[in-house]
Short mmCIF file of C-alpha atoms in Angstrom, two decimals:
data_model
loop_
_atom_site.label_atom_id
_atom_site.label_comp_id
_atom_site.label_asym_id
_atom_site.label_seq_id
_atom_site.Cartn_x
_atom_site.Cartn_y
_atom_site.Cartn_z
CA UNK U 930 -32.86 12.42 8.09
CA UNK U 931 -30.17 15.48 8.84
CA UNK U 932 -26.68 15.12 8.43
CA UNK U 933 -24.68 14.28 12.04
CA UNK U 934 -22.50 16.71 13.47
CA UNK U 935 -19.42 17.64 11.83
CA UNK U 936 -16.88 17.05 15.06
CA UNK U 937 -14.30 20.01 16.05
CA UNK U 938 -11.30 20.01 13.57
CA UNK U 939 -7.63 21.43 14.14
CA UNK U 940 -7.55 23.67 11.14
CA UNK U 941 -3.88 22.34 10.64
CA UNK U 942 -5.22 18.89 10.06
CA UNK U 943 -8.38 20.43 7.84
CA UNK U 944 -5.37 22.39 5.43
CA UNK U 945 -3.50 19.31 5.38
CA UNK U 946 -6.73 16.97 4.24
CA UNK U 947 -7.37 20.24 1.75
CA UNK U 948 -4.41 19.69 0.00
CA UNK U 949 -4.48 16.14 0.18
CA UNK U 950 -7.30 15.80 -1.94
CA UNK U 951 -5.92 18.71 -3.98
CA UNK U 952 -2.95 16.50 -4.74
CA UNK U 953 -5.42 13.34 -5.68
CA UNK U 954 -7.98 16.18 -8.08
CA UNK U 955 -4.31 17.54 -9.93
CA UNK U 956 -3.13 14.24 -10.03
CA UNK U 957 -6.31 13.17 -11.93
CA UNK U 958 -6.29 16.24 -14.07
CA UNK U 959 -2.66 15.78 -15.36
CA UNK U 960 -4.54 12.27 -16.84
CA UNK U 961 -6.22 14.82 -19.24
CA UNK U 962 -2.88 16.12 -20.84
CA UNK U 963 -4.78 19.69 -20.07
CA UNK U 964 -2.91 20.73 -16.68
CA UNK U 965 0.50 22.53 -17.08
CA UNK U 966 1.84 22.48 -14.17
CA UNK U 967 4.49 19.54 -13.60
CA UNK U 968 5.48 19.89 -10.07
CA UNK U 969 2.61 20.75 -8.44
CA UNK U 970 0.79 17.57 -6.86
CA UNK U 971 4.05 16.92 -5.07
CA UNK U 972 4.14 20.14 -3.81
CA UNK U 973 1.00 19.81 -2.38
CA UNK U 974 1.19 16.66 -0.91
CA UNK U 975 4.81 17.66 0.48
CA UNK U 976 3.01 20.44 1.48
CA UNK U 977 -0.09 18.80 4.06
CA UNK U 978 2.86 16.29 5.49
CA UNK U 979 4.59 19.12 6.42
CA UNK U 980 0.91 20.43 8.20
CA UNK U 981 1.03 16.85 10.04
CA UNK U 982 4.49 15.88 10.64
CA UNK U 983 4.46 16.91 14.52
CA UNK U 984 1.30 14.35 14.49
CA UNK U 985 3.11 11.35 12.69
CA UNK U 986 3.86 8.97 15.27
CA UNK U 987 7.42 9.60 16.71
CA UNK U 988 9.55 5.93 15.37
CA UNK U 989 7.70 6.58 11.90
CA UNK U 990 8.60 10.59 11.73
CA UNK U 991 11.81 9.68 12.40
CA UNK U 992 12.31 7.49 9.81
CA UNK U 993 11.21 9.21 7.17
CA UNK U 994 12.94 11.99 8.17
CA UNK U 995 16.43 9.94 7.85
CA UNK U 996 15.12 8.95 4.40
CA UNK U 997 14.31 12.80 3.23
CA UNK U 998 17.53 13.70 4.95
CA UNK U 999 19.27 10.78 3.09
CA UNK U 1000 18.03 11.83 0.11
CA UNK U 1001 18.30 15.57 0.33
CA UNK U 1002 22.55 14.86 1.41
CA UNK U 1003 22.75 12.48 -1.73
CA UNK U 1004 21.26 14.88 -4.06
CA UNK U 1005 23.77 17.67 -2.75
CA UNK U 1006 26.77 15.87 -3.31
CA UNK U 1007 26.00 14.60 -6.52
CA UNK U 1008 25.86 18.25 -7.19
CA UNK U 1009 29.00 19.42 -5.68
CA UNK U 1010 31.30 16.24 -5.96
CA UNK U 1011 30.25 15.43 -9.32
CA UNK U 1012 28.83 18.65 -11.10
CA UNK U 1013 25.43 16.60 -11.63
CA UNK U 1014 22.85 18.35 -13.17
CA UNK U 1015 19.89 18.20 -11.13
CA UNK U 1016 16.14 19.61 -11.26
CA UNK U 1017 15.70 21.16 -7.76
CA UNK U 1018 11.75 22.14 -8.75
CA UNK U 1019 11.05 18.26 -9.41
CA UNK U 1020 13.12 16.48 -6.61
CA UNK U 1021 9.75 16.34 -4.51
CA UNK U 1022 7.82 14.02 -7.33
CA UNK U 1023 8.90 10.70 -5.65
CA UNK U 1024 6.69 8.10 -5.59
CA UNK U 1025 3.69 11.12 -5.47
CA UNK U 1026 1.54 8.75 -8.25
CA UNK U 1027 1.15 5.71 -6.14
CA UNK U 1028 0.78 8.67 -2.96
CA UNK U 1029 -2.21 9.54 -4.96
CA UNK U 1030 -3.16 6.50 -5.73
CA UNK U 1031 -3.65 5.74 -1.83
CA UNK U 1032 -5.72 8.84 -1.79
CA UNK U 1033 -7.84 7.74 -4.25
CA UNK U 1034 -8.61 4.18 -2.87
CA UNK U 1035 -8.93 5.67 0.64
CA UNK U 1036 -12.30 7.40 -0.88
CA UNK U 1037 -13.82 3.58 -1.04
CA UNK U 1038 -14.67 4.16 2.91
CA UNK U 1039 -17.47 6.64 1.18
CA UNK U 1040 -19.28 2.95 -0.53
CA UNK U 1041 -21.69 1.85 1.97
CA UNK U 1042 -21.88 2.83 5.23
CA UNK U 1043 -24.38 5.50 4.12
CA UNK U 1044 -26.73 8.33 6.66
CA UNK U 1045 -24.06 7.17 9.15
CA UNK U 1046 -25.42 3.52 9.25
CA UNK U 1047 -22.68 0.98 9.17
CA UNK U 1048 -23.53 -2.44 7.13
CA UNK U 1049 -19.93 -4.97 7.61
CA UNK U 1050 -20.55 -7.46 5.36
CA UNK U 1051 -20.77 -10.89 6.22
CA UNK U 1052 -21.73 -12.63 9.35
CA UNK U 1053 -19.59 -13.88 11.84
CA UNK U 1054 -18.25 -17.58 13.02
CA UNK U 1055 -15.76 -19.04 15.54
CA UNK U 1056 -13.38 -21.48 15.32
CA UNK U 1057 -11.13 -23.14 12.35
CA UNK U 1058 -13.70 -21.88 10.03
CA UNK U 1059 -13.90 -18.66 11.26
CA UNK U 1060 -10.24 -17.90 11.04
CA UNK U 1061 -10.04 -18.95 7.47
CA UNK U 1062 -12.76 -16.56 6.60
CA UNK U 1063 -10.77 -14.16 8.08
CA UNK U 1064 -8.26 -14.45 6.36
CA UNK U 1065 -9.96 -15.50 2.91
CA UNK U 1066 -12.03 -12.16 3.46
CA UNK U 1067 -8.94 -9.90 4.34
CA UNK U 1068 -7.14 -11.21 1.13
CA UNK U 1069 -10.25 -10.93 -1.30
CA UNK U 1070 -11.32 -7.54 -0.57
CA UNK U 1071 -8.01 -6.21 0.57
CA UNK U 1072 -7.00 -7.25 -3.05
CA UNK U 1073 -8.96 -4.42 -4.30
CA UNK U 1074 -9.24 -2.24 -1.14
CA UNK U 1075 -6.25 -2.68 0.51
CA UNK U 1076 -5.80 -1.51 4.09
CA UNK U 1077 -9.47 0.05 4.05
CA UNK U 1078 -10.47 -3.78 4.91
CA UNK U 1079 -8.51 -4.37 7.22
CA UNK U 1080 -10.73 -2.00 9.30
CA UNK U 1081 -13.90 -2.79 7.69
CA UNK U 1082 -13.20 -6.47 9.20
CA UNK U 1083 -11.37 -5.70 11.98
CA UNK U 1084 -14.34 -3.55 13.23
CA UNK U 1085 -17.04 -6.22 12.53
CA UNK U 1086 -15.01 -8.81 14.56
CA UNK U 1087 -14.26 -6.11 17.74
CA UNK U 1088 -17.93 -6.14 18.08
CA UNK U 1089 -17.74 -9.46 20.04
CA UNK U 1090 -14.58 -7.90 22.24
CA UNK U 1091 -11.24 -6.63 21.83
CA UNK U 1092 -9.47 -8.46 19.36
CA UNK U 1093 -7.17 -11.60 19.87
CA UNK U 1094 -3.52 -12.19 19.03
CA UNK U 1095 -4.91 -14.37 16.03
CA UNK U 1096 -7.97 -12.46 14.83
CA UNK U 1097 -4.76 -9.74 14.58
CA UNK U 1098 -2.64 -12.35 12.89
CA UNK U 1099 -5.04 -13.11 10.39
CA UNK U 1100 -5.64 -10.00 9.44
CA UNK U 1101 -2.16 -8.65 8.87
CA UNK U 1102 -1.19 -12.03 6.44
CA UNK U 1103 -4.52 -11.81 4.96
CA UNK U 1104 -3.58 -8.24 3.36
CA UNK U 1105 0.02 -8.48 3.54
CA UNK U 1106 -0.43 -11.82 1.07
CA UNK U 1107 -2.32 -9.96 -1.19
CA UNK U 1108 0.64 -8.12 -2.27
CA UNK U 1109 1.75 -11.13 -4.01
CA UNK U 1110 -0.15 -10.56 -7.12
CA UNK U 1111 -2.49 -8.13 -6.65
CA UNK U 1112 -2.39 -4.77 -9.62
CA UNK U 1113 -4.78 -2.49 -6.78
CA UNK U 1114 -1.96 -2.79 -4.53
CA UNK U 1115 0.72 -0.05 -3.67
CA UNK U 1116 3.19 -2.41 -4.10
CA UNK U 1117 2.48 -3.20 -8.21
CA UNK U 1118 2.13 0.46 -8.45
CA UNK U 1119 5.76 0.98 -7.21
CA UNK U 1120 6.79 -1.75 -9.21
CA UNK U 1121 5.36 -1.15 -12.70
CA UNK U 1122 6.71 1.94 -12.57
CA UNK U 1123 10.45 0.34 -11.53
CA UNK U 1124 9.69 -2.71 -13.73
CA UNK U 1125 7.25 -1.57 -16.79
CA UNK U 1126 8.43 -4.41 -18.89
CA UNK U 1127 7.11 -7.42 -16.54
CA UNK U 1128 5.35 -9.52 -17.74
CA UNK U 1129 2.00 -9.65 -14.94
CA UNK U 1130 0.84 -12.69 -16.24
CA UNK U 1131 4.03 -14.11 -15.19
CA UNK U 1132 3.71 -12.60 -11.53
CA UNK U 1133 0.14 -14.05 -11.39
CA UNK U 1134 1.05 -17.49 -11.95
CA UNK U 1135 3.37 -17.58 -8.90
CA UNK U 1136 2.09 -14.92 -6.68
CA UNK U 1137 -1.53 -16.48 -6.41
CA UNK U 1138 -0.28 -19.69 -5.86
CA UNK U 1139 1.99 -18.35 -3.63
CA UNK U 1140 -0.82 -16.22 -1.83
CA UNK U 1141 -3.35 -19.06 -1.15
CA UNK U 1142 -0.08 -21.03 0.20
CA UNK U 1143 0.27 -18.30 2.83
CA UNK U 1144 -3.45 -18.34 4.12
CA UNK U 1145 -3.03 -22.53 4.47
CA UNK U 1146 -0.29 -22.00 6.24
CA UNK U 1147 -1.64 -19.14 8.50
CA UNK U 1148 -4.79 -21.32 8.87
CA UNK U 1149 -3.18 -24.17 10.34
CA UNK U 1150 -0.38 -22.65 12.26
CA UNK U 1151 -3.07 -20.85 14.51
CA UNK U 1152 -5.11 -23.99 14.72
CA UNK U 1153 -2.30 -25.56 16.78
CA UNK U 1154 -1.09 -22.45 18.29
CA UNK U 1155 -4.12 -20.92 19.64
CA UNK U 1156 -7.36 -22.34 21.21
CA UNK U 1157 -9.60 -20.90 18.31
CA UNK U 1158 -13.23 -22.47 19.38
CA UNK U 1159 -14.36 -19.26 20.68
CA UNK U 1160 -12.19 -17.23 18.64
CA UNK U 1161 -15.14 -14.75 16.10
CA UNK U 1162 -14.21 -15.25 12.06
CA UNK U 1163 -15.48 -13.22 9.27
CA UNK U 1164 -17.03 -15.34 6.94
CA UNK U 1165 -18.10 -13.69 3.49
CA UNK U 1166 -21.40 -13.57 1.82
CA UNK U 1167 -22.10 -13.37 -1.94
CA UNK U 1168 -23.18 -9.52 -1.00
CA UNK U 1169 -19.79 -8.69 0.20
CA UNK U 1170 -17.94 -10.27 -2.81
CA UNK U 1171 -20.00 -8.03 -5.14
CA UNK U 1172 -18.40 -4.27 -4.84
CA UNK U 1173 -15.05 -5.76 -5.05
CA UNK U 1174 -15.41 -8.14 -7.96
CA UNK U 1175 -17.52 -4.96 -9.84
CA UNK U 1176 -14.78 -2.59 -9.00
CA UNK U 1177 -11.98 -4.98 -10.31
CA UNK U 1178 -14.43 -5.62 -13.44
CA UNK U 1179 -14.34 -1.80 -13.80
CA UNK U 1180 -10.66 -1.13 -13.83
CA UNK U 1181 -10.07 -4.19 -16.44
CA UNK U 1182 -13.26 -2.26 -18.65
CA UNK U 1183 -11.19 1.08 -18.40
CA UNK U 1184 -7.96 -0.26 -18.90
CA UNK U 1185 -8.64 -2.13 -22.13
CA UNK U 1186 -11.40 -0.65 -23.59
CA UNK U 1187 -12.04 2.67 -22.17
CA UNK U 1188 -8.53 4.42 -21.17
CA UNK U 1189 -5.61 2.03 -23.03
CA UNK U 1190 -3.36 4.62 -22.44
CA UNK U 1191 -3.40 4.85 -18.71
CA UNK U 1192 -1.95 2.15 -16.25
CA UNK U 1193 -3.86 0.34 -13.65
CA UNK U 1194 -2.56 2.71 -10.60
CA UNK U 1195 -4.14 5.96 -12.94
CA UNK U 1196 -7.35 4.10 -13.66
CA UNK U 1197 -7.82 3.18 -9.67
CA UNK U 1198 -6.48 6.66 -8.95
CA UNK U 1199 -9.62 8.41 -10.38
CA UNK U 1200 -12.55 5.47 -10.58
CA UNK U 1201 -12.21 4.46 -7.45
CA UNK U 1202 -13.22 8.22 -6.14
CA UNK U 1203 -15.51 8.43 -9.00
CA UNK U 1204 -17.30 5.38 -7.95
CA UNK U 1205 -17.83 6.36 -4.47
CA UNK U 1206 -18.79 9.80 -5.68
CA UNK U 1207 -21.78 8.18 -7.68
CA UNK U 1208 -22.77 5.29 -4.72
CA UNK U 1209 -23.39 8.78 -2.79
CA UNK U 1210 -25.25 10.80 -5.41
CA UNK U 1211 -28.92 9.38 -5.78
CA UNK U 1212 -28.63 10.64 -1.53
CA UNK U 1213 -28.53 14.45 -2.80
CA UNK U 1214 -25.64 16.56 -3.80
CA UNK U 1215 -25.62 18.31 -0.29
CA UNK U 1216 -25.02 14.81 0.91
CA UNK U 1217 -22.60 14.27 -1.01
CA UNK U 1218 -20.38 17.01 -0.22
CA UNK U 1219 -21.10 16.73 3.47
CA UNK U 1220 -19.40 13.11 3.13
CA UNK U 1221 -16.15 14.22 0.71
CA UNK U 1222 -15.68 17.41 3.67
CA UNK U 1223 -15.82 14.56 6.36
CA UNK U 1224 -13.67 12.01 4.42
CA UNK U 1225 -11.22 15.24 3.93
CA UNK U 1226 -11.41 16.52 7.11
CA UNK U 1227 -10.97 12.86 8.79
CA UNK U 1228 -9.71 9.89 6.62
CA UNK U 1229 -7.12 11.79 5.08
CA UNK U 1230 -5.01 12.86 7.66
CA UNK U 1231 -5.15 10.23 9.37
CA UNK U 1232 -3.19 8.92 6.81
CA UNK U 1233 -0.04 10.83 7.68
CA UNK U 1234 2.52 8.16 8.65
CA UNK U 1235 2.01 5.74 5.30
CA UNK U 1236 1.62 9.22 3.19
CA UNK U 1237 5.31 10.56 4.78
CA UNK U 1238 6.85 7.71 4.46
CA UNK U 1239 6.32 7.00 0.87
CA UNK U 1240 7.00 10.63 -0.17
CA UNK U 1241 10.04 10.42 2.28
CA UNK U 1242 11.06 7.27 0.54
CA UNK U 1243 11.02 8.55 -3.07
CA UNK U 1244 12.86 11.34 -2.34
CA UNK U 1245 15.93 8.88 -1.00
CA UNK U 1246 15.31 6.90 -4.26
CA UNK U 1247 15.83 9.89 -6.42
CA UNK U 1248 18.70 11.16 -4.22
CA UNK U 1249 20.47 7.66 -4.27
CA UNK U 1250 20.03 6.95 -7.81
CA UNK U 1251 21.28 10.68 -8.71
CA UNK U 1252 24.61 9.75 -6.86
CA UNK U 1253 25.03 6.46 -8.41
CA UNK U 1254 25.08 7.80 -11.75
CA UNK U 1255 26.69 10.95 -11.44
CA UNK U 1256 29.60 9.09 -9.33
CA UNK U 1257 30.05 5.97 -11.50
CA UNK U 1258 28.81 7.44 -14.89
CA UNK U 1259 26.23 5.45 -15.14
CA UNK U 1260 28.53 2.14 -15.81
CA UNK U 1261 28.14 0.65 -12.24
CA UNK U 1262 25.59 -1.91 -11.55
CA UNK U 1263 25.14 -3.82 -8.24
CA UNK U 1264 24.52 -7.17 -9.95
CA UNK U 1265 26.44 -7.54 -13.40
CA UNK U 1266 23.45 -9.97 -14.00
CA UNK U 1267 20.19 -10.56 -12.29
CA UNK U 1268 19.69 -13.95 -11.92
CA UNK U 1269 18.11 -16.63 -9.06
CA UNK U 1270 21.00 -15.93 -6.30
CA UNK U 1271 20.80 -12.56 -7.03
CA UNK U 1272 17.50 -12.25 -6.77
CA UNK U 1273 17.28 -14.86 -3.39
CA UNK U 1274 20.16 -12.19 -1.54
CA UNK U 1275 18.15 -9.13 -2.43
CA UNK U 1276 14.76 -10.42 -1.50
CA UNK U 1277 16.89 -11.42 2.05
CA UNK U 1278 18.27 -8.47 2.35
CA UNK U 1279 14.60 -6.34 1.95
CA UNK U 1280 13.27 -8.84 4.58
CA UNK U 1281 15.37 -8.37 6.98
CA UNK U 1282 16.02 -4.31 6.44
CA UNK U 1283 12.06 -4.96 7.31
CA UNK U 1284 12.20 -6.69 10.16
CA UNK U 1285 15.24 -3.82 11.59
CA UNK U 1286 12.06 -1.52 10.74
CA UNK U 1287 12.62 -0.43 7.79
CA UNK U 1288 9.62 -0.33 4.98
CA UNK U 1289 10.26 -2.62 2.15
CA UNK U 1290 9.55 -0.04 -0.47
CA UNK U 1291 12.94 1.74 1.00
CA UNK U 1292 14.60 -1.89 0.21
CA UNK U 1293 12.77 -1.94 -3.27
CA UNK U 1294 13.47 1.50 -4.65
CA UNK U 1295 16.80 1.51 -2.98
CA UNK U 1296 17.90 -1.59 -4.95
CA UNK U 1297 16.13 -0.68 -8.44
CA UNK U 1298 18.28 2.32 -8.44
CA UNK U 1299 21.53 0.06 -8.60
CA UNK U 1300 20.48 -1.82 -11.37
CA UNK U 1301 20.66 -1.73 -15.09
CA UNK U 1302 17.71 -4.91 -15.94
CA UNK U 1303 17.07 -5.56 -19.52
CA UNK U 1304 13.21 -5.94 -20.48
CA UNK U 1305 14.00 -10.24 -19.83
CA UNK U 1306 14.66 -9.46 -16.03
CA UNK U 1307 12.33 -7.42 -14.87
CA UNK U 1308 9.80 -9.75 -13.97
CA UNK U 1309 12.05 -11.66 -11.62
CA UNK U 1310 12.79 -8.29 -10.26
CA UNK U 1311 9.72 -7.44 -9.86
CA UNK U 1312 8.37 -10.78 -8.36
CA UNK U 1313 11.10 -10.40 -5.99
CA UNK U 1314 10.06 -6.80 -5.10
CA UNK U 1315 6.07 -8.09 -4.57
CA UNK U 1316 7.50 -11.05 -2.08
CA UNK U 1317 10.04 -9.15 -0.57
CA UNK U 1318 7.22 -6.70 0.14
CA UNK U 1319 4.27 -9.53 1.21
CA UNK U 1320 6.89 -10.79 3.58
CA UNK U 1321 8.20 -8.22 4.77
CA UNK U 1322 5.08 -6.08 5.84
CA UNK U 1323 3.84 -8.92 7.72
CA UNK U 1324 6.52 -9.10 9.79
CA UNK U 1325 8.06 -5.42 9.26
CA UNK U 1326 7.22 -3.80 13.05
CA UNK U 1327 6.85 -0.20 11.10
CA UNK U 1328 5.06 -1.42 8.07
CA UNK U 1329 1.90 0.50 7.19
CA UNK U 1330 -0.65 -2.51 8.45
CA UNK U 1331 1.18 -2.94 11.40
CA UNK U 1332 1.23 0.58 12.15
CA UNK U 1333 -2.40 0.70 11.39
CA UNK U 1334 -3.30 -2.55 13.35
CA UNK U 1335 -1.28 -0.68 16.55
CA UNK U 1336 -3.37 2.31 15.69
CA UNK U 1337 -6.32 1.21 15.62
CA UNK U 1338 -6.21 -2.14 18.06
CA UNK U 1339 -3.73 -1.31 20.26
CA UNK U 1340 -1.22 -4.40 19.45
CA UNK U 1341 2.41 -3.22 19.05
CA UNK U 1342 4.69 -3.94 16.05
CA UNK U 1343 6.99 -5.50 18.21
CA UNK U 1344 4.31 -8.29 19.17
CA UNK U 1345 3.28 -8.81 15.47
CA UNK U 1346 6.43 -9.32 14.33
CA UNK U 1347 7.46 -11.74 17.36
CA UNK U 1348 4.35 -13.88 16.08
CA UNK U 1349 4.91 -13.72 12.34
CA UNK U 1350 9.06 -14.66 12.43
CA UNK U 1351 8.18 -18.50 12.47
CA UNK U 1352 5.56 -17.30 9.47
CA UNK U 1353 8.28 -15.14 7.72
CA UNK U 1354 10.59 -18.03 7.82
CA UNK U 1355 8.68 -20.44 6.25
CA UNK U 1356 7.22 -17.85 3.51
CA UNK U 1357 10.81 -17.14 2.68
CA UNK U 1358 11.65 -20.63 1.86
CA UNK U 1359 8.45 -20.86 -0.24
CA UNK U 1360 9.62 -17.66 -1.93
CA UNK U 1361 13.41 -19.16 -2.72
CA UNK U 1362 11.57 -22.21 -4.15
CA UNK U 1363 9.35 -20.21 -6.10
CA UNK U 1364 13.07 -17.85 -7.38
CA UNK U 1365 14.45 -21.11 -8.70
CA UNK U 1366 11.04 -22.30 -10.52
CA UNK U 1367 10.67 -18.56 -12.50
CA UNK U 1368 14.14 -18.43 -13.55
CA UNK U 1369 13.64 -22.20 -14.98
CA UNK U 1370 10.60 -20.90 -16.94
CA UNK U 1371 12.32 -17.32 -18.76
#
C-alpha cells in the first residue's frame, strides 16, 4: 500500500516541529549523563515558539506573553535593585522537562491508527450509560494519555454529528479529573518537581477517591440537566483498556527495576516515543519515518498554545522566585506554616485566578515560589496543587482542554466554563472536605 500524500507545509511551522522534537531527542539524551550542553533543550523549544507565536491563538499569546514579560521585569530588578546574581544562559529552562514530557506523550497518536486507517476503540451507546462511558473512558485512558484522548473519543463520538453540550462536558471532567492522582499527567510532573518529598501514596488515597466522586457527580448532574436518550457514549472494550494498562505496566517496570534513577515524567518522556517507535517498526523503517516527519510536521505545532504557555509560565516562576529571595533574603515566606486554612485559601485562590483565565500551573508555581515547606508538608501542598489544577482546568476558559475542545469542536471557553461553575462549586467543597481529612491523617 503507498504512503498518502504528505500535505503542503509552511516551512515556519516544519522548523518549529524540527526543533520541537529536537528539544524532546536532547531532552532524552541528557538522561544518559553523556550530553554537555545544559541550556540547550530550552533553547530550542524557546526557539520553535518563537517560529509559531504569530499562530498561537490571540487571548492565549497574550497571556503568555504577560507571563514572559512578568518574568523577564522580575528577573531585571532582582538584578539591579538587589545586586542578585543571576544565570542569564539558563533563565529559559522553566518548566522545559514536563514541555518535553508533552512532546513525548504527544508521539502516542503514532499507536494504532496505522496505513492511515483509523481503529477508535470501543463501540458506541446513548443515554445514561453512554455518558458514563464517556466519561469512565476519558478518565482511564486520559490517565495515561492525557489530552491525546480527548480527541481519540471526541472523534469516535462526532461520527454520529457534531457534538453536544454534554458529550463536551463529559469529556473535559473526564480528563480534567484525572489530574487528581494521575503520575502521566503534566500536573504531577510540575509538582514532583515543586514537591519531591510527597508522599504519592498519600495523593492516591484521596485523589482517586476524589476522581471517581467527580465522574458520579458529572454522571448524574447531566442526567437531570440534559435529555441524554439520544445523546452517543463511548463505552470501552477490554481491547481499548489494553495499550493503556501495558503502557502504565511499562513505566512502573522502568521505574523500579529498569531506570531507579529517573522519575516518572523522564521514563514517560522517552518510552512513550520509544513505544510508538516500535508499534510502527514491523511496517518498514521507511514507514516509520514517513509517520515521525508527519507527526513533526503536524502534531507538534499544533501544539503551540499549551507548549508557550508552560515555557511562558516557568519563566515567571523563575523570575518571581528570583525577586523573592533576593528582596527578602530568603527569610520571607507567604504562609509561616502550611496547614488546612492555608492550604483551603490557596487552592481558592488558584481556582478562581482560573476561572479570570489564568492557567493553574501560573497559580501553582507562582505560590511554590513563596514558600519554604519542610519534607512533612509537601504532600498537602502538593494535593492542593493536583485539585487546584483538576478544578480549575475544567472550568478555567483558557485551560489547555478547553482550548483544545474550542479548537477542535468549536465550543468556546466561555460556554464550558458557564456549564462547569455549578460543577466547580461542588468539587471545591469536596476538595475542602478532603483538606481537613489529610491534615487529620499527617
Amino acid at each position: 500500500m503507498s504512503e498518502p500524500t504528505t500535505p503542503k507545509i509552511v516551512p515556519r511551522h516544519a522548523l518549529a516541529g524540527g526543533l520541537l522534537l529536537a528539544g524532546l531527542i536532547l531532552q532524552i539524551a541528557q538522561f544518559t549523563q553523556l550530553f554537555p550542553l545544559a541550556h540547550v533543550v530550552g533553547y530550542s523549544l524557546w526557539l520553535a515558539t518563537a517560529l509559531l507565536w504569530v499562530d498561537i491563538p490571540r487571548r492565549t499569546r497574550h497571556q503568555a506573553g504577560v507571563l514572559a514579560a512578568l518574568g523577564l521585569g522580575l528577573l531585571i530588578l532582582a538584578r539591579t535593585w538587589h545586586g542578585a546574581r543571576i544565570d542569564w544562559t539558563g533563565i529559559l529552562d522553566g518548566n522545559t522537562y514536563v514541555v518535553a514530557m508533552l512532546v513525548g506523550v504527544s508521539f502516542i497518536g503514532l499507536i494504532g491508527n496505522l496505513r492511515g486507517r483509523s481503529h477508535p476503540p470501543g463501540k458506541a451507546l446513548t443515554g445514561t450509560r453512554g455518558m458514563l462511558g464517556t466519561w469512565l473512558g476519558v478518565h482511564l485512558l486520559g490517565s495515561i494519555l492525557n489530552l491525546s484522548t480527548v480527541f481519540m473519543v471526541g472523534d469516535r463520538l462526532e461520527r454520529r454529528g457534531p457534538l453536544s453540550t454534554p458529550q463536551l462536558l463529559g469529556l473535559n471532567r473526564g480528563l480534567s479529573s484525572a489530574a487528581l492522582w494521575s503520575p502521566f499527567f503534566a500536573s504531577m510532573g510540575v509538582v514532583m518537581t515543586l514537591a519531591p518529598a510527597m508522599h504519592y501514596a498519600t495523593i492516591l488515597a484521596f485523589g482517586l477517591p476524589l476522581a471517581l466522586v467527580s465522574g458520579m457527580l458529572t454522571v448524574g448532574e447531566l442526567s437531570r440537566r440534559f435529555v441524554l436518550a439520544d445523546t452517543a457514549g463511548f463505552s470501552l472494550s477490554p481491547r481499548s483498556l489494553l495499550m493503556p494498562v501495558s503502557m502504565a505496566t511499562l513505566v512502573m517496570l522502568f521505574h523500579y527495576l529498569v531506570t531507579p534513577t529517573l522519575s516518572i515524567v523522564s521514563i514517560i518522556t522517552f518510552l512513550l516515543p520509544g513505544v510508538a517507535l516500535l508499534s510502527n517498526l514491523p511496517h518498514g523503517p521507511r514507514w516509520t519515518l514517513h509517520r515521525v516527519h508527519q507527526h513533526t510536521l503536524n502534531r507538534l505545532p499544533a501544539m503551540r498554545g499549551e507548549v508557550s504557555l508552560f515555557l511562558c509560565a516557568g519563566l515567571l516562576t523563575q523570575g518571581l522566585s528570583t525577586f523573592i529571595t533576593a528582596a527578602t533574603g530568603s527569610s520571607w515566606t507567604l504562609f509561616a506554616h502550611f496547614g488546612p486554612l492555608e492550604a483551603v485559601a490557596s487552592f481558592l485562590a488558584i481556582v478562581i485566578s482560573a476561572v479570570a483565565g489564568l492557567h493553574p500551573i501560573i497559580g501553582v508555581s507562582v505560590l511554590a515560589s513563596m514558600l519554604d515547606l519542610d519534607a512533612g508538608r509537601q504532600t498537602l501542598f502538593a494535593f492542593v496543587a493536583l485539585a487546584s489544577w483538576a478544578v480549575g482546568t475544567s472550568v478555567g476558559p483558557l485551560s489547555g482542554i478547553n482550548l483544545s475542545l474550542q479548537g477542535r469542536y468549536g465550543v468556546s471557553g466561555t460556554t464550558m466554563m458557564r456549564h462547569n461553575l455549578n460543577y466547580a462549586a461542588i468539587m471545591t467543597l469536596l476538595v475542602v472536605g478532603a483538606i481537613v481529612m489529610m491534615e487529620a491523617s499527617l
